[in-house]
Amino acid sequence: MTNDDLLPTHIAVIMDGNGRWAQARGLDHLEGHRAGADALRRVITECTELNIPYLSAFAFSTENWRRSSREVEGLMRLMVEFAEKEAEELKQNGVRVVPIGDLSGLPRDSAEALRALRQYTGGSERLTLLLAVNYGGRADISRAAAIIARRAAQGELDPNQVDAGVVSQHLYTHPFPDPDLVIRTGGEMRLSNFMLFQAAYAEFISSKVLWPDFRAADLRRALRTYRRRERRFGTRTQTQKEG
Ligand code: IPE
Ligand code: IPE
Ligand code: MG
């Protein structure tokens, strides 16, 4: 089965390349992140226009704390700014923002801004944006394991019934569908700990475009590539291509 006429239900983007973008222009790294927020805005708009129901965006990983305190603080401030400035327009455009990741590990004002954004846009239904902040795939799975273990210890859950479906129900991304397509900008060929469980059968596209330069046209190009892919999910099919 090919998916010629199918758009993905859920696109996930690993927004990488902000630093290189800034460096190439002799700008401060934080200017790259600021331009990255503009790129996210454009991709959100394009997804609403294409009627894509779910978009995930990797904004800050559990490993990004290893960066300089100046950069981390700048990113946290940017998060607050984005949440406050964009709330109205996101809501008007039917975008619901669901932060995923450990908000309790963020500075209080960043966590509050993200919670407020979730609350404010909660009624929107056109596009769900899963904004991954202080998110790591390993932390996601470990947290699910801990919740499941606790529930099993309390007799709420039979350990023999724990399967991939049960694990999935305890991830940050529940009840949303798994990504069909993961796009990484900046040219790297790795997941960097993003949605390790959820992306098991996602198509992966690495784009050399640096995230602040990523435009609607780049997204549409990725979608054309996606349509040419044959998703087999472990089966053997007649349409299997040569080479
Ligand atoms: C991605 O851009 C954004 C975050 C990780 C927050 P980078 O800052 O990693 O950009 P490069 O990889 O250094 O170009
Ligand atoms: C991945 O980018 C994380 C985000 C885009 C938020 P990184 O720049 O942190 O990834 P590595 O360090 O190159 O693997
Ligand atoms: Mg990077």
mmCIF file of C-alpha atoms and ligand atoms in Angstrom:
data_model
loop_
_atom_site.group_PDB
_atom_site.id
_atom_site.type_symbol
_atom_site.label_atom_id
_atom_site.label_comp_id
_atom_site.label_asym_id
_atom_site.label_seq_id
_atom_site.Cartn_x
_atom_site.Cartn_y
_atom_site.Cartn_z
ATOM 1 C CA MET A 1 0.000 0.000 0.000
ATOM 2 C CA THR A 2 1.423 3.375 -0.947
ATOM 3 C CA ASN A 3 0.052 6.557 0.547
ATOM 4 C CA ASP A 4 0.027 8.740 -2.579
ATOM 5 C CA ASP A 5 -3.000 10.735 -1.603
ATOM 6 C CA LEU A 6 -2.369 10.699 2.117
ATOM 7 C CA LEU A 7 -1.056 13.471 4.268
ATOM 8 C CA PRO A 8 0.371 12.516 7.626
ATOM 9 C CA THR A 9 -1.985 12.849 10.571
ATOM 10 C CA HIS A 10 0.857 13.811 12.856
ATOM 11 C CA ILE A 11 4.070 15.588 11.864
ATOM 12 C CA ALA A 12 6.866 15.942 14.396
ATOM 13 C CA VAL A 13 9.692 18.417 13.871
ATOM 14 C CA ILE A 14 13.106 18.442 15.479
ATOM 15 C CA MET A 15 13.844 22.144 15.127
ATOM 16 C CA ASP A 16 17.617 22.117 14.795
ATOM 17 C CA GLY A 17 20.112 24.557 13.304
ATOM 18 C CA ASN A 18 19.348 27.810 15.128
ATOM 19 C CA GLY A 19 22.927 28.162 16.355
ATOM 20 C CA ARG A 20 24.501 27.622 12.933
ATOM 21 C CA TRP A 21 22.008 30.041 11.398
ATOM 22 C CA ALA A 22 23.008 32.755 13.872
ATOM 23 C CA GLN A 23 26.713 31.998 13.564
ATOM 24 C CA ALA A 24 26.603 32.273 9.776
ATOM 25 C CA ARG A 25 25.218 35.805 10.208
ATOM 26 C CA GLY A 26 27.563 36.842 12.985
ATOM 27 C CA LEU A 27 24.574 37.049 15.318
ATOM 28 C CA ASP A 28 24.149 35.951 18.892
ATOM 29 C CA HIS A 29 22.964 32.352 19.309
ATOM 30 C CA LEU A 30 19.778 33.650 20.943
ATOM 31 C CA GLU A 31 18.910 35.546 17.767
ATOM 32 C CA GLY A 32 18.888 32.175 16.057
ATOM 33 C CA HIS A 33 16.392 30.870 18.597
ATOM 34 C CA ARG A 34 14.275 33.970 18.109
ATOM 35 C CA ALA A 35 14.258 33.396 14.338
ATOM 36 C CA GLY A 36 13.441 29.762 15.150
ATOM 37 C CA ALA A 37 10.278 30.848 16.943
ATOM 38 C CA ASP A 38 9.233 32.702 13.757
ATOM 39 C CA ALA A 39 9.827 29.540 11.748
ATOM 40 C CA LEU A 40 7.627 27.584 14.140
ATOM 41 C CA ARG A 41 4.881 30.156 13.686
ATOM 42 C CA ARG A 42 5.060 29.703 9.900
ATOM 43 C CA VAL A 43 4.974 25.911 10.113
ATOM 44 C CA ILE A 44 1.980 26.034 12.462
ATOM 45 C CA THR A 45 0.138 28.229 9.958
ATOM 46 C CA GLU A 46 0.999 25.929 7.065
ATOM 47 C CA CYS A 47 -0.196 22.865 9.003
ATOM 48 C CA THR A 48 -3.542 24.522 9.743
ATOM 49 C CA GLU A 49 -3.895 25.380 6.050
ATOM 50 C CA LEU A 50 -3.116 21.794 5.060
ATOM 51 C CA ASN A 51 -5.564 20.467 7.664
ATOM 52 C CA ILE A 52 -2.872 18.469 9.445
ATOM 53 C CA PRO A 53 -4.442 17.694 12.832
ATOM 54 C CA TYR A 54 -1.287 17.145 14.932
ATOM 55 C CA LEU A 55 2.093 18.849 14.961
ATOM 56 C CA SER A 56 4.820 18.164 17.504
ATOM 57 C CA ALA A 57 7.748 20.528 17.920
ATOM 58 C CA PHE A 58 10.902 19.714 19.885
ATOM 59 C CA ALA A 59 11.772 22.999 21.583
ATOM 60 C CA PHE A 60 14.018 21.978 24.489
ATOM 61 C CA SER A 61 15.428 18.576 25.329
ATOM 62 C CA THR A 62 16.323 17.074 28.689
ATOM 63 C CA GLU A 63 19.934 17.285 27.460
ATOM 64 C CA ASN A 64 19.779 20.974 26.500
ATOM 65 C CA TRP A 65 20.404 21.922 30.163
ATOM 66 C CA ARG A 66 24.046 21.183 29.352
ATOM 67 C CA ARG A 67 24.286 24.445 27.416
ATOM 68 C CA SER A 68 25.534 27.703 28.909
ATOM 69 C CA SER A 69 23.299 29.227 31.554
ATOM 70 C CA ARG A 70 23.001 32.310 29.363
ATOM 71 C CA GLU A 71 21.596 30.294 26.471
ATOM 72 C CA VAL A 72 19.294 28.256 28.704
ATOM 73 C CA GLU A 73 17.957 31.402 30.385
ATOM 74 C CA GLY A 74 17.480 33.040 26.993
ATOM 75 C CA LEU A 75 15.540 30.040 25.721
ATOM 76 C CA MET A 76 13.351 30.024 28.821
ATOM 77 C CA ARG A 77 12.599 33.726 28.384
ATOM 78 C CA LEU A 78 11.785 33.145 24.736
ATOM 79 C CA MET A 79 9.343 30.427 25.773
ATOM 80 C CA VAL A 80 7.488 32.869 28.035
ATOM 81 C CA GLU A 81 7.503 35.487 25.295
ATOM 82 C CA PHE A 82 6.176 33.014 22.715
ATOM 83 C CA ALA A 83 3.454 31.784 25.063
ATOM 84 C CA GLU A 84 2.293 35.299 25.897
ATOM 85 C CA LYS A 85 2.594 36.915 22.482
ATOM 86 C CA GLU A 86 1.171 34.094 20.418
ATOM 87 C CA ALA A 87 -1.705 32.977 22.656
ATOM 88 C CA GLU A 88 -4.370 35.131 21.021
ATOM 89 C CA GLU A 89 -3.451 34.342 17.433
ATOM 90 C CA LEU A 90 -3.026 30.636 18.118
ATOM 91 C CA LYS A 91 -6.466 30.501 19.650
ATOM 92 C CA GLN A 92 -7.998 32.475 16.798
ATOM 93 C CA ASN A 93 -6.438 30.076 14.315
ATOM 94 C CA GLY A 94 -7.859 27.068 16.126
ATOM 95 C CA VAL A 95 -4.533 25.883 17.530
ATOM 96 C CA ARG A 96 -4.535 24.069 20.843
ATOM 97 C CA VAL A 97 -1.127 23.937 22.528
ATOM 98 C CA VAL A 98 -0.336 20.936 24.700
ATOM 99 C CA PRO A 99 3.081 21.135 26.364
ATOM 100 C CA ILE A 100 4.785 17.757 26.779
ATOM 101 C CA GLY A 101 7.770 17.123 29.013
ATOM 102 C CA ASP A 102 8.578 17.786 32.638
ATOM 103 C CA LEU A 103 7.268 21.291 33.278
ATOM 104 C CA SER A 104 8.097 20.933 36.979
ATOM 105 C CA GLY A 105 11.787 21.114 36.030
ATOM 106 C CA LEU A 106 11.406 24.538 34.369
ATOM 107 C CA PRO A 107 11.748 27.963 35.963
ATOM 108 C CA ARG A 108 8.412 28.820 37.532
ATOM 109 C CA ASP A 109 7.457 31.579 35.074
ATOM 110 C CA SER A 110 8.184 29.404 32.016
ATOM 111 C CA ALA A 111 6.114 26.537 33.419
ATOM 112 C CA GLU A 112 3.314 28.933 34.330
ATOM 113 C CA ALA A 113 3.329 30.537 30.873
ATOM 114 C CA LEU A 114 3.079 27.125 29.210
ATOM 115 C CA ARG A 115 0.289 25.981 31.524
ATOM 116 C CA ALA A 116 -1.583 29.228 30.867
ATOM 117 C CA LEU A 117 -1.159 28.744 27.119
ATOM 118 C CA ARG A 118 -2.526 25.205 27.367
ATOM 119 C CA GLN A 119 -5.481 26.460 29.374
ATOM 120 C CA TYR A 120 -6.177 29.424 27.100
ATOM 121 C CA THR A 121 -6.063 27.429 23.847
ATOM 122 C CA GLY A 122 -7.644 24.278 25.287
ATOM 123 C CA GLY A 123 -10.910 24.640 23.382
ATOM 124 C CA SER A 124 -9.294 24.846 19.938
ATOM 125 C CA GLU A 125 -9.736 21.912 17.619
ATOM 126 C CA ARG A 126 -8.185 22.625 14.259
ATOM 127 C CA LEU A 127 -4.591 21.768 15.091
ATOM 128 C CA THR A 128 -3.070 20.287 18.233
ATOM 129 C CA LEU A 129 0.496 21.464 18.786
ATOM 130 C CA LEU A 130 2.470 19.223 21.125
ATOM 131 C CA LEU A 131 5.220 21.521 22.330
ATOM 132 C CA ALA A 132 8.066 19.424 23.721
ATOM 133 C CA VAL A 133 9.852 21.344 26.459
ATOM 134 C CA ASN A 134 12.208 19.649 28.920
ATOM 135 C CA TYR A 135 11.237 16.542 26.986
ATOM 136 C CA GLY A 136 13.308 13.412 26.445
ATOM 137 C CA GLY A 137 12.184 10.098 25.010
ATOM 138 C CA ARG A 138 13.977 8.153 27.718
ATOM 139 C CA ALA A 139 12.479 10.303 30.466
ATOM 140 C CA ASP A 140 9.053 9.845 28.852
ATOM 141 C CA ILE A 141 9.352 6.047 28.868
ATOM 142 C CA SER A 142 10.906 5.961 32.354
ATOM 143 C CA ARG A 143 8.114 8.105 33.745
ATOM 144 C CA ALA A 144 5.521 5.819 32.135
ATOM 145 C CA ALA A 145 7.274 2.796 33.676
ATOM 146 C CA ALA A 146 7.182 4.432 37.107
ATOM 147 C CA ILE A 147 3.470 5.264 36.849
ATOM 148 C CA ILE A 148 2.693 1.735 35.666
ATOM 149 C CA ALA A 149 4.768 0.202 38.483
ATOM 150 C CA ARG A 150 2.957 2.350 41.039
ATOM 151 C CA ARG A 151 -0.440 1.418 39.662
ATOM 152 C CA ALA A 152 0.505 -2.272 39.613
ATOM 153 C CA ALA A 153 1.734 -2.073 43.220
ATOM 154 C CA GLN A 154 -1.607 -0.565 44.192
ATOM 155 C CA GLY A 155 -3.450 -3.367 42.416
ATOM 156 C CA GLU A 156 -4.997 -1.029 39.837
ATOM 157 C CA LEU A 157 -3.268 -2.758 36.979
ATOM 158 C CA ASP A 158 -2.284 -6.374 36.265
ATOM 159 C CA PRO A 159 1.450 -6.601 35.405
ATOM 160 C CA ASN A 160 0.657 -9.409 32.964
ATOM 161 C CA GLN A 161 -1.493 -7.010 30.961
ATOM 162 C CA VAL A 162 1.251 -4.452 30.438
ATOM 163 C CA ASP A 163 1.921 -4.268 26.701
ATOM 164 C CA ALA A 164 2.870 -1.561 24.209
ATOM 165 C CA GLY A 165 -0.672 -0.209 24.288
ATOM 166 C CA VAL A 166 -0.590 0.210 28.070
ATOM 167 C CA VAL A 167 2.838 1.855 27.949
ATOM 168 C CA SER A 168 1.603 4.202 25.221
ATOM 169 C CA GLN A 169 -1.326 5.249 27.414
ATOM 170 C CA HIS A 170 1.107 6.453 30.080
ATOM 171 C CA LEU A 171 3.330 8.571 27.844
ATOM 172 C CA TYR A 172 3.132 12.365 27.712
ATOM 173 C CA THR A 173 1.626 12.087 24.232
ATOM 174 C CA HIS A 174 -1.454 10.147 25.335
ATOM 175 C CA PRO A 175 -4.173 10.221 23.899
ATOM 176 C CA PHE A 176 -2.714 11.639 20.699
ATOM 177 C CA PRO A 177 -1.664 9.465 17.745
ATOM 178 C CA ASP A 178 1.980 8.566 17.087
ATOM 179 C CA PRO A 179 3.835 10.730 14.561
ATOM 180 C CA ASP A 180 3.717 9.488 10.958
ATOM 181 C CA LEU A 181 6.558 11.723 9.890
ATOM 182 C CA VAL A 182 9.555 13.085 11.781
ATOM 183 C CA ILE A 183 11.350 15.978 10.083
ATOM 184 C CA ARG A 184 14.731 17.038 11.409
ATOM 185 C CA THR A 185 16.200 20.257 10.083
ATOM 186 C CA GLY A 186 19.889 21.150 10.248
ATOM 187 C CA GLY A 187 20.972 17.970 8.480
ATOM 188 C CA GLU A 188 21.730 15.641 11.392
ATOM 189 C CA MET A 189 20.603 12.040 11.074
ATOM 190 C CA ARG A 190 19.583 11.346 14.646
ATOM 191 C CA LEU A 191 16.583 11.528 16.923
ATOM 192 C CA SER A 192 18.471 13.140 19.847
ATOM 193 C CA ASN A 193 16.134 11.404 22.309
ATOM 194 C CA PHE A 194 12.901 12.600 20.690
ATOM 195 C CA MET A 195 9.779 10.400 20.938
ATOM 196 C CA LEU A 196 11.737 7.150 21.011
ATOM 197 C CA PHE A 197 8.653 5.027 21.633
ATOM 198 C CA GLN A 198 6.173 6.994 19.544
ATOM 199 C CA ALA A 199 8.337 7.334 16.433
ATOM 200 C CA ALA A 200 8.915 3.581 16.072
ATOM 201 C CA TYR A 201 7.280 3.524 12.632
ATOM 202 C CA ALA A 202 7.459 7.166 11.645
ATOM 203 C CA GLU A 203 9.057 8.062 8.332
ATOM 204 C CA PHE A 204 12.205 10.080 8.962
ATOM 205 C CA ILE A 205 13.265 13.010 6.805
ATOM 206 C CA SER A 206 16.423 14.972 7.460
ATOM 207 C CA SER A 207 16.506 18.382 5.784
ATOM 208 C CA LYS A 208 19.727 20.356 5.396
ATOM 209 C CA VAL A 209 17.767 23.580 5.772
ATOM 210 C CA LEU A 210 18.522 25.272 9.100
ATOM 211 C CA TRP A 211 15.372 25.641 11.183
ATOM 212 C CA PRO A 212 15.119 29.476 11.019
ATOM 213 C CA ASP A 213 15.181 29.182 7.196
ATOM 214 C CA PHE A 214 12.498 26.484 7.077
ATOM 215 C CA ARG A 215 9.545 27.721 5.023
ATOM 216 C CA ALA A 216 6.139 26.417 3.970
ATOM 217 C CA ALA A 217 7.755 25.309 0.694
ATOM 218 C CA ASP A 218 10.231 23.143 2.629
ATOM 219 C CA LEU A 219 7.390 21.530 4.532
ATOM 220 C CA ARG A 220 5.538 20.832 1.292
ATOM 221 C CA ARG A 221 8.702 19.310 -0.180
ATOM 222 C CA ALA A 222 8.978 17.011 2.834
ATOM 223 C CA LEU A 223 5.339 16.020 2.388
ATOM 224 C CA ARG A 224 5.996 15.105 -1.252
ATOM 225 C CA THR A 225 8.880 12.910 -0.121
ATOM 226 C CA TYR A 226 6.654 11.363 2.535
ATOM 227 C CA ARG A 227 4.002 10.513 -0.063
ATOM 228 C CA ARG A 228 6.582 8.624 -2.111
ATOM 229 C CA ARG A 229 7.579 6.495 0.871
ATOM 230 C CA GLU A 230 6.020 3.099 1.281
ATOM 231 C CA ARG A 231 5.094 2.373 4.860
ATOM 232 C CA ARG A 232 5.096 -1.356 5.387
ATOM 233 C CA PHE A 233 4.892 -1.775 9.162
ATOM 234 C CA GLY A 234 6.728 -5.072 8.881
ATOM 235 C CA THR A 235 4.580 -6.590 6.128
ATOM 236 C CA ARG A 236 5.656 -7.685 2.639
ATOM 237 C CA THR A 237 3.795 -6.025 -0.215
ATOM 238 C CA GLN A 238 3.529 -6.327 -3.999
ATOM 239 C CA THR A 239 4.537 -2.724 -4.552
ATOM 240 C CA GLN A 240 7.941 -3.159 -2.945
ATOM 241 C CA LYS A 241 10.291 -1.069 -5.075
ATOM 242 C CA GLU A 242 13.629 -2.188 -6.445
ATOM 243 C CA GLY A 243 16.938 -0.645 -5.488
HETATM 244 C C1 IPE B 1 18.056 23.836 18.010
HETATM 245 O O1 IPE B 1 19.055 24.668 17.529
HETATM 246 C C2 IPE B 1 17.294 24.486 19.121
HETATM 247 C C3 IPE B 1 17.543 23.887 20.440
HETATM 248 C C4 IPE B 1 18.218 22.805 20.660
HETATM 249 C C5 IPE B 1 16.953 24.569 21.575
HETATM 250 P P1 IPE B 1 20.563 24.544 18.017
HETATM 251 O O2 IPE B 1 20.799 25.608 19.026
HETATM 252 O O3 IPE B 1 20.859 23.162 18.460
HETATM 253 O O4 IPE B 1 21.323 24.881 16.679
HETATM 254 P P2 IPE B 1 22.694 24.262 16.169
HETATM 255 O O5 IPE B 1 22.525 22.783 16.115
HETATM 256 O O6 IPE B 1 23.719 24.676 17.182
HETATM 257 O O7 IPE B 1 22.909 24.892 14.831
HETATM 258 C C1 IPE B 2 17.747 18.442 19.433
HETATM 259 O O1 IPE B 2 18.750 19.319 18.986
HETATM 260 C C2 IPE B 2 16.876 19.101 20.450
HETATM 261 C C3 IPE B 2 15.998 20.143 19.948
HETATM 262 C C4 IPE B 2 15.858 20.487 18.702
HETATM 263 C C5 IPE B 2 15.211 20.826 20.946
HETATM 264 P P1 IPE B 2 20.203 19.321 19.657
HETATM 265 O O2 IPE B 2 20.993 20.331 18.922
HETATM 266 O O3 IPE B 2 20.093 19.498 21.121
HETATM 267 O O4 IPE B 2 20.722 17.841 19.344
HETATM 268 P P2 IPE B 2 22.196 17.279 19.295
HETATM 269 O O5 IPE B 2 22.888 17.762 20.543
HETATM 270 O O6 IPE B 2 22.834 17.797 18.049
HETATM 271 O O7 IPE B 2 22.026 15.792 19.244
HETATM 272 MG MG MG B 3 21.615 21.535 17.449
#
